[in-house]
Coordinates of C-alpha atoms in Angstrom, one line a residue:
X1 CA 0.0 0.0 0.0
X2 CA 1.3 3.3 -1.1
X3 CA 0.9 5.0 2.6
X4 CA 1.3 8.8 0.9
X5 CA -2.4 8.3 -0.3
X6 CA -3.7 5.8 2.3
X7 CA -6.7 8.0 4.5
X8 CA -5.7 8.9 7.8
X9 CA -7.9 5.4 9.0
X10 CA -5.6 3.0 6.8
X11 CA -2.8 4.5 8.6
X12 CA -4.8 4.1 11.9
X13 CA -5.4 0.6 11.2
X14 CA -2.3 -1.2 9.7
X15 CA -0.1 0.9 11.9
X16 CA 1.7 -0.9 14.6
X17 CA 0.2 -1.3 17.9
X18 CA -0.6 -3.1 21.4
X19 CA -3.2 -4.1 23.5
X20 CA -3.3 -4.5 27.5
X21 CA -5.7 -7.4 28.7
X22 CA -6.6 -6.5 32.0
X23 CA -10.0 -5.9 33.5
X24 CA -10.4 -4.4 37.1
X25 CA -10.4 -7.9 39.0
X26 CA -8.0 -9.6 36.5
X27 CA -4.4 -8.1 36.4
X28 CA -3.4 -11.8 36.1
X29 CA -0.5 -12.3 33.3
X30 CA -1.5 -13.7 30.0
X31 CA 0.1 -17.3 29.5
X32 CA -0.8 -18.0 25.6
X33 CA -2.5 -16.8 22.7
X34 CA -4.7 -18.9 21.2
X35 CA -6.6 -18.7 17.6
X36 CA -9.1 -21.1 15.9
X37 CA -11.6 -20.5 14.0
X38 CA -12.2 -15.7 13.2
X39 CA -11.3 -15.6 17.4
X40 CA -8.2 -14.3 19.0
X41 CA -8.0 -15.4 22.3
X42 CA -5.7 -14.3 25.4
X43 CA -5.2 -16.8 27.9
X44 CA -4.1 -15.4 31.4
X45 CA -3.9 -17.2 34.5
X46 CA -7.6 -16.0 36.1
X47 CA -9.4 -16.0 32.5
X48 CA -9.6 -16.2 28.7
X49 CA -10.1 -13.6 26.6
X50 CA -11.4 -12.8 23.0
X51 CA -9.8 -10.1 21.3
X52 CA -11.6 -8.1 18.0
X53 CA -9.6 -5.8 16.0
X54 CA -11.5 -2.7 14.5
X55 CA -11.3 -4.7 11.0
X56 CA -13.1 -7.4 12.1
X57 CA -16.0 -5.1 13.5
X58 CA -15.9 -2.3 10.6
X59 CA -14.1 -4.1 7.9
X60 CA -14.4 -1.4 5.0
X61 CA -12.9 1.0 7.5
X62 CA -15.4 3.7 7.5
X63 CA -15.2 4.9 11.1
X64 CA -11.8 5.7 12.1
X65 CA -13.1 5.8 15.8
X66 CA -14.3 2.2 15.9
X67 CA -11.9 0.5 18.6
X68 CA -10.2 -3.1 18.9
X69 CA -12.1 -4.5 21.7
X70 CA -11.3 -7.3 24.2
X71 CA -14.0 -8.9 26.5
X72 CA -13.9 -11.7 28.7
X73 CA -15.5 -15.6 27.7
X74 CA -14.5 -17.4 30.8
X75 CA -13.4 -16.2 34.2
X76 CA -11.1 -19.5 34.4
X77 CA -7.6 -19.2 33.2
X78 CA -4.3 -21.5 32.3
X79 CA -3.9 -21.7 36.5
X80 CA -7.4 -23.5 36.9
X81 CA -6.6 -27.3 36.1
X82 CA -9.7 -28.2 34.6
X83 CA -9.4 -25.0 32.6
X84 CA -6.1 -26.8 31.5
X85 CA -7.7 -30.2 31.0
X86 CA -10.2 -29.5 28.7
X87 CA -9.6 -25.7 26.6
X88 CA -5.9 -26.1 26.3
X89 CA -5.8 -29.6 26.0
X90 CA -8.0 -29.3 23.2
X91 CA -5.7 -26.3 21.9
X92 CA -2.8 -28.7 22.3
X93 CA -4.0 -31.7 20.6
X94 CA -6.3 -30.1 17.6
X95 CA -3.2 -29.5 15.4
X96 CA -4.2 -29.3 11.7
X97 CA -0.4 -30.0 10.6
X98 CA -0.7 -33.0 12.7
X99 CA -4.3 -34.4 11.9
X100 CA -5.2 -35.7 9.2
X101 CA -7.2 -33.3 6.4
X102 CA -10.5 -34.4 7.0
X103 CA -10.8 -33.3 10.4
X104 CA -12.0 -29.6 10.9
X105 CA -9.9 -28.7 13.6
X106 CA -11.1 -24.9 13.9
X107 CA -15.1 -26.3 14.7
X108 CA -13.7 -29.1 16.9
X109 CA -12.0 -26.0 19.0
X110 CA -15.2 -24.2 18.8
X111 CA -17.3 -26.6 20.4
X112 CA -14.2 -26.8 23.2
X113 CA -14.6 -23.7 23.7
X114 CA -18.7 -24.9 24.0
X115 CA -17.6 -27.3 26.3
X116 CA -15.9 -25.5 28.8
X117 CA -18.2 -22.7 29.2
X118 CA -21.1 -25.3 29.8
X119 CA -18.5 -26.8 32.2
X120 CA -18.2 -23.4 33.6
X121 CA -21.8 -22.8 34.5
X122 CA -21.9 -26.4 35.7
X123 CA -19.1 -25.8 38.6
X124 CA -20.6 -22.3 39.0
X125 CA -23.8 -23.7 39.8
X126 CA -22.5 -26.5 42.0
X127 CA -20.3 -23.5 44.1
X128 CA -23.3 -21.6 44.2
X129 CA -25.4 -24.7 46.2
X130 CA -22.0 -25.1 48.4
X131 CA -22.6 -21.7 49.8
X132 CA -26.1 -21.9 49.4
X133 CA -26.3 -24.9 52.0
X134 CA -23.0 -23.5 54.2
X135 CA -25.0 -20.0 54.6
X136 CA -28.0 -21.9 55.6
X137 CA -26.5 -23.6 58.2
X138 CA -24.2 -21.4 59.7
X139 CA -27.9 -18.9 60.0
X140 CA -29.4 -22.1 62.6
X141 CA -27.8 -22.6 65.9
X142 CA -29.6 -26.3 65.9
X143 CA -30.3 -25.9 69.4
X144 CA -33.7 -28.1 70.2
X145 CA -35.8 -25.9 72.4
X146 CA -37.6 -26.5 75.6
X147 CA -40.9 -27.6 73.7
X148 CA -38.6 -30.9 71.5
X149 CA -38.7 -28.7 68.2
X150 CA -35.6 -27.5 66.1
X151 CA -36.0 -25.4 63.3
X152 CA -34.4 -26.7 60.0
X153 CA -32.7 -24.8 57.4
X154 CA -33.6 -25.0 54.2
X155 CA -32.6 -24.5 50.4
X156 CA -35.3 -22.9 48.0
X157 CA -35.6 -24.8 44.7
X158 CA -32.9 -27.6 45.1
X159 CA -35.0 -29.1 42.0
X160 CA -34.6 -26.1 39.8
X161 CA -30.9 -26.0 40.7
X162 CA -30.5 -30.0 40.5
X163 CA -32.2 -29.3 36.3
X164 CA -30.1 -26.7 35.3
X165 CA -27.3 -28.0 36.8
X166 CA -27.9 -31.6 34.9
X167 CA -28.5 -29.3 31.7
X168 CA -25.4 -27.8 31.8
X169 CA -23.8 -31.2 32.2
X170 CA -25.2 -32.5 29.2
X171 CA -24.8 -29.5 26.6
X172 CA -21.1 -29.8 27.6
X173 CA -21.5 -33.8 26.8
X174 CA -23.8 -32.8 24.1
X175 CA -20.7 -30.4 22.3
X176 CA -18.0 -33.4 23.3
X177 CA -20.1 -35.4 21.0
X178 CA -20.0 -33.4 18.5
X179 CA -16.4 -33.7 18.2
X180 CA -17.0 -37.2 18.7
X181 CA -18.7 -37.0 14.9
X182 CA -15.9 -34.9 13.3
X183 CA -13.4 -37.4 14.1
X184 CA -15.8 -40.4 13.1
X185 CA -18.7 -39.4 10.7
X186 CA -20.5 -43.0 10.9
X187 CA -21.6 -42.6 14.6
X188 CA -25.2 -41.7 14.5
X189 CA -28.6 -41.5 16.5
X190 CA -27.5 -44.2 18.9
X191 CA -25.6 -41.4 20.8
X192 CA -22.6 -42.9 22.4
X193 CA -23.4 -46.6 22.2
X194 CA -23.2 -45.9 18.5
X195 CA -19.5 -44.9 19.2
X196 CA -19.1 -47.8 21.7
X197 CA -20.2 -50.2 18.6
X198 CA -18.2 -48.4 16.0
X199 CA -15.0 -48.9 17.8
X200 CA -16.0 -52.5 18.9
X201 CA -16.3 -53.8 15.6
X202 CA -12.7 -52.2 14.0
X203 CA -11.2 -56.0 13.1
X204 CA -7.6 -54.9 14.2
X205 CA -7.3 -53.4 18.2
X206 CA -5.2 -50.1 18.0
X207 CA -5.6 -49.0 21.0
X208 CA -7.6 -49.6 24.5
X209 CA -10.4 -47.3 23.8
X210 CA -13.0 -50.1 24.1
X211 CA -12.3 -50.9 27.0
X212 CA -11.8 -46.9 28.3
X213 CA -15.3 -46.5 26.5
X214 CA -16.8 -49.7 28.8
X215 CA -16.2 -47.5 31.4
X216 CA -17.0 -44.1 30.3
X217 CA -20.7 -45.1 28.5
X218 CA -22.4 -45.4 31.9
X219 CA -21.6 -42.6 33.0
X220 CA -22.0 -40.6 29.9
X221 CA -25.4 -42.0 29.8
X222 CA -26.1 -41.5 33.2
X223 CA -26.3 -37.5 32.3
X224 CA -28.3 -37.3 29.2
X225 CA -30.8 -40.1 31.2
X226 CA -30.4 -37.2 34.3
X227 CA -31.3 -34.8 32.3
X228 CA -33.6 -36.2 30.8
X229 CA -35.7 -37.0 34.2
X230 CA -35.4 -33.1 34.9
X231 CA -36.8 -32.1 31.6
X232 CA -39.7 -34.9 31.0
X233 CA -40.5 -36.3 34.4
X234 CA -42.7 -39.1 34.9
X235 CA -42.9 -42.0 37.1
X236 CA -40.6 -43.8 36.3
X237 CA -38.1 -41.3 35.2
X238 CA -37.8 -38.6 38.0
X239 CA -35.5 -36.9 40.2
X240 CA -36.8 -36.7 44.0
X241 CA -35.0 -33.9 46.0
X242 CA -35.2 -33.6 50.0
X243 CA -34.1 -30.9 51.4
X244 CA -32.1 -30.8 55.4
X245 CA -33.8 -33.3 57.4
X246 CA -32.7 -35.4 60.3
X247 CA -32.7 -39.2 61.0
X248 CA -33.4 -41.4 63.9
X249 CA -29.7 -41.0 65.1
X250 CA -30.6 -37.3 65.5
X251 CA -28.5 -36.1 62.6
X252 CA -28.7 -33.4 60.1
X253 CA -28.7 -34.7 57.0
X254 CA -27.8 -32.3 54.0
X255 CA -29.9 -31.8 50.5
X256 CA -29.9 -34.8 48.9
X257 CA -30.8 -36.0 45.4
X258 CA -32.1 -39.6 44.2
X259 CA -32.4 -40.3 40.3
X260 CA -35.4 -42.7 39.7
X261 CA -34.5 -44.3 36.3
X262 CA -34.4 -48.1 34.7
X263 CA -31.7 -47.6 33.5
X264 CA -29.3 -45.7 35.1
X265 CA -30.6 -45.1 38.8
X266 CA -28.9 -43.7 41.2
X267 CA -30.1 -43.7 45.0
X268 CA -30.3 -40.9 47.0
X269 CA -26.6 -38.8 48.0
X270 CA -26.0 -35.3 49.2
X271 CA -26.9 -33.0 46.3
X272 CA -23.1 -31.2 46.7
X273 CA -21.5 -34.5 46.1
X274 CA -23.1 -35.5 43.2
X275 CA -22.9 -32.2 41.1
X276 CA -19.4 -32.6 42.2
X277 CA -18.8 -36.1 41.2
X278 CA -20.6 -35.0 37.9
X279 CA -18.7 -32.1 36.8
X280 CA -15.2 -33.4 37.9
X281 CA -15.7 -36.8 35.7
X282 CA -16.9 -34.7 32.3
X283 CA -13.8 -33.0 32.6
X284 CA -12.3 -36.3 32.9
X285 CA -13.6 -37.8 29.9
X286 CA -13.6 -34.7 27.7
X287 CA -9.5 -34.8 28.0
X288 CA -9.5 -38.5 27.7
X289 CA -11.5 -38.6 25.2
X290 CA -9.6 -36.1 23.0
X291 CA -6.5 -38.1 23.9
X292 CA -7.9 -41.2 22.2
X293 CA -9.4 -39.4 19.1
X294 CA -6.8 -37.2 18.3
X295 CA -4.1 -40.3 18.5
X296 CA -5.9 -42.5 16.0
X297 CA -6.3 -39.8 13.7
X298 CA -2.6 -38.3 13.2
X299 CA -1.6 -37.9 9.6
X300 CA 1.6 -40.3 8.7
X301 CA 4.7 -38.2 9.0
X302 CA 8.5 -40.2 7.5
X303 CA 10.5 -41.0 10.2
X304 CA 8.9 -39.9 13.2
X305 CA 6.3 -42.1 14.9
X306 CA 3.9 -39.7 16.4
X307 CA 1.7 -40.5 19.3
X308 CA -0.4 -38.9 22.1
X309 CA 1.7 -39.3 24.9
X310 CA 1.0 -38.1 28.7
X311 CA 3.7 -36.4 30.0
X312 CA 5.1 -35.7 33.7
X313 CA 4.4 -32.2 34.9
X314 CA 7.8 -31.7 34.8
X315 CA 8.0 -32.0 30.9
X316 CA 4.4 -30.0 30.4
X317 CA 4.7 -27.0 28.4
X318 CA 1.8 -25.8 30.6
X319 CA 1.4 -27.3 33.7
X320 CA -2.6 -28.4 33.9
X321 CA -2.1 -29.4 30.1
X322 CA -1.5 -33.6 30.7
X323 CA -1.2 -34.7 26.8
X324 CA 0.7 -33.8 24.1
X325 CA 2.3 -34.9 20.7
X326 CA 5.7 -36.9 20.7
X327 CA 7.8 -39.6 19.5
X328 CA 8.8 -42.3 21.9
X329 CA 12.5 -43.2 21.8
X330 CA 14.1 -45.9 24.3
X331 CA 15.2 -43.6 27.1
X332 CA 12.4 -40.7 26.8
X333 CA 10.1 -39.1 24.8
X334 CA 10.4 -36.1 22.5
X335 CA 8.3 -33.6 21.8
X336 CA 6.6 -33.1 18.6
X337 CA 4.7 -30.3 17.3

């Protein structure tokens, strides 16, 4: 571009420049960029940020006051390990010069970056109960009175919590599947069995992911049926909530939660320790299951045989980031990519 006749907004615009990423409760220091799909993302230690330029929201340049902007997307950052588990693991793995052609690594990091927001509600909600049911309790002193009667505390709408916390869950399961389909575009309808079955009938074992699957299906299940029963109870396919009570020892029992399905029942826990258990194990099987797709879908590169390998913290180019390309040699293994 001749810049003697470019308008004082081309200059403005393809002029050098920087950009600080800090908000008034973030001055946490940015740990990676990342970029997939039209995003720019900065990825500090307390959150992740997208970044617009002014081309991309006035691309033919005809306000010179139109600013680049940068806004928030998760308040979890590189020092949050499921944060590092399941965005940056997915950053780390979804390498186009690594995977083969067909896969369409930019949508596969969108819908991580579906995944771990979904994820982030989850956990937010679950927190949210936590103090909930602490703030409850700590507002009772417990104390039965002269006349044998204790006042309770007591939650409002554990159910409403309990379905939009089993929602979450499964829109986060619900975008890990859709991966699931970009990496293998003959599992259908059947949902996860029809992953379970495709992998099952491959002639020649590559790997252990039947057997990881045998283990992850129930629980994936287990969700969607969940969430289900929230969305379209009946009889037979409920959840039933109690809130405090006490038993015949004399005990105060916390908010509990019992999933009433044929399938995949589960009998009444503490409300806390489920969500927990819940949102802990997707982020489980979202990193292992990128692990295992990504590895049986690397392109064939001369010389170097490339595998998903876990590696020690130690060897981590980010700390909560587990897997990573490399090529095993007899001592160690090196990096790759």
């Amino acid at each position: 571009m001749d810049k003697t006749n470019s308008r004082p907004i081309d200059r403005v615009r393809d002029g050098a420049g920087s950009l600080e990423v800090t908000t008034p409760d973030d001055d946490s220091a940015i740990t990676g960029m990342l970029t997939f799909g039209d995003g720019l993302y900065a990825v500090k230690e307390k959150g992740i940020y997208e970044i617009k330029l002014a081309d991309q929201i006035d691309p033919e340049r005809k306000n010179i006051h139109v600013p680049n902007t940068i806004q928030r997307v998760l308040p979890y950052g590189s020092d949050e390990p499921w944060f590092g588990a399941v965005l940056l693991t997915g950053h780390e793995l979804l390498k186009r010069e690594i995977l083969n052609n067909d896969i369409d690594v930019d949508r596969a990091m969108l819908h991580v970056l579906e995944i771990a927001q979904n994820i982030a509600s989850a956990k937010e909600l679950f927190q949210a109960f936590c103090d909930s049911q602490h703030s409850e309790i700590g507002n009772y002193d417990l104390k039965v009175s002269e006349n044998r009667s204790v006042v309770l505390p007591s939650v409002n709408g554990i159910t409403n919590k309990c379905k939009e916390f089993f929602q979450k869950s499964d829109h986060a399961l619900d975008g890990l599947f859709k991966i699931v389909k970009l990496f293998n575009p003959n599992v259908g309808k059947g949902g996860w069995n029809s992953l379970q079955k495709e992998i099952e009938k491959e002639t020649e074992k590559i790997d252990n992911f039947s057997d990881v699957l045998e283990n992850m299906v129930p629980f994936l299940q287990f969700v969607r049926n969940s969430r289900n029963c929230v969305e379209h109870p009946r009889f037979e396919h409920k959840i039933v909530t109690t809130d405090f009570s006490v038993n015949p020892e004399n005990q105060l029992l916390p908010p509990s939660i019992e999933v009433v399905h044929p399938k995949t029942p589960q009998q009444a826990v503490p409300v806390v320790e489920l969500m927990n258990h819940v949102s802990n194990s997707i982020v489980d099987t979202v990193e292992v299951m990128l692990a295992f797709l990504c590895n049986r879908k690397i392109q064939p590169i001369t010389g170097f045989p490339v595998q998903v390998h876990m590696f020690p913290e130690n060897q981590r180019r980010t700390k909560n980031v587990k897997y990573g390309y490399g090529v095993a040699m007899e001592d160690n293994i090196i990096r790759f990519g």
